[in-house]
Amino acid sequence: MRGLTHRAVDRAAGLPVGSTSYYARTRAALLELTITRIVALDRVDAEPPPGTLAEFVAGYAFEAITSGRTRMLARYEFALEATRRPELRAAYDEGGLVIRRRAAEVLASAGSPAPERHARLVVSWLEGTIFDALAGTGSLTPPTLAALVESAEEILAGIGVG
């Protein structure tokens, strides 16, 4: 988090020094703007593609630990920062609620009798799986897409959806 500065953003974006300060005058504003962008990138708005629900869920996890790795690590940094900075909590929580609402919609359409409760279970499995693959012991041997599909099938079967 210490590396996220106005100058660092200017440099990474190839902008003249001071450009980021125009949009985010303070460090707090810069952090809030960044978490808002991460939340926007985390949104799952699309309908599940053809295939099984387990493939859709596993695909989300696989993308997060492969091409989305940097974004997810930043998201985890912000999760911790939001525990220390209440002004970031609302923006961070909004992202989590969007994902849970979307998961509940998908699970309801798949026949879940308790979509909100089941969404919490599925999202918790996703969060734990992604965190383990990126920052936990699981990072030594991250799961393959096939392994994620198999695990998602088991989770979904456990809640009677799939």
XYZ file of N, CA and C in Angstrom, residues 47-53 55-56:
27
model
N -24.210 -13.157 -18.200
C -24.917 -14.405 -17.948
C -23.896 -15.533 -17.997
N -24.145 -16.593 -17.249
C -23.227 -17.730 -17.367
C -23.195 -18.207 -18.824
N -22.009 -18.463 -19.352
C -21.913 -18.939 -20.730
C -22.438 -20.369 -20.830
N -22.590 -20.855 -22.050
C -23.004 -22.259 -22.179
C -22.042 -23.150 -21.404
N -22.566 -24.172 -20.839
C -21.760 -25.066 -20.010
C -22.439 -25.212 -18.662
N -21.760 -25.854 -17.761
C -22.364 -26.094 -16.455
C -22.121 -24.916 -15.521
N -22.925 -24.864 -14.490
C -22.741 -23.837 -13.460
C -21.376 -24.000 -12.800
N -18.657 -25.052 -14.189
C -17.653 -24.505 -15.102
C -17.617 -22.976 -15.016
N -18.788 -22.353 -14.872
C -18.861 -20.899 -14.737
C -18.172 -20.433 -13.453
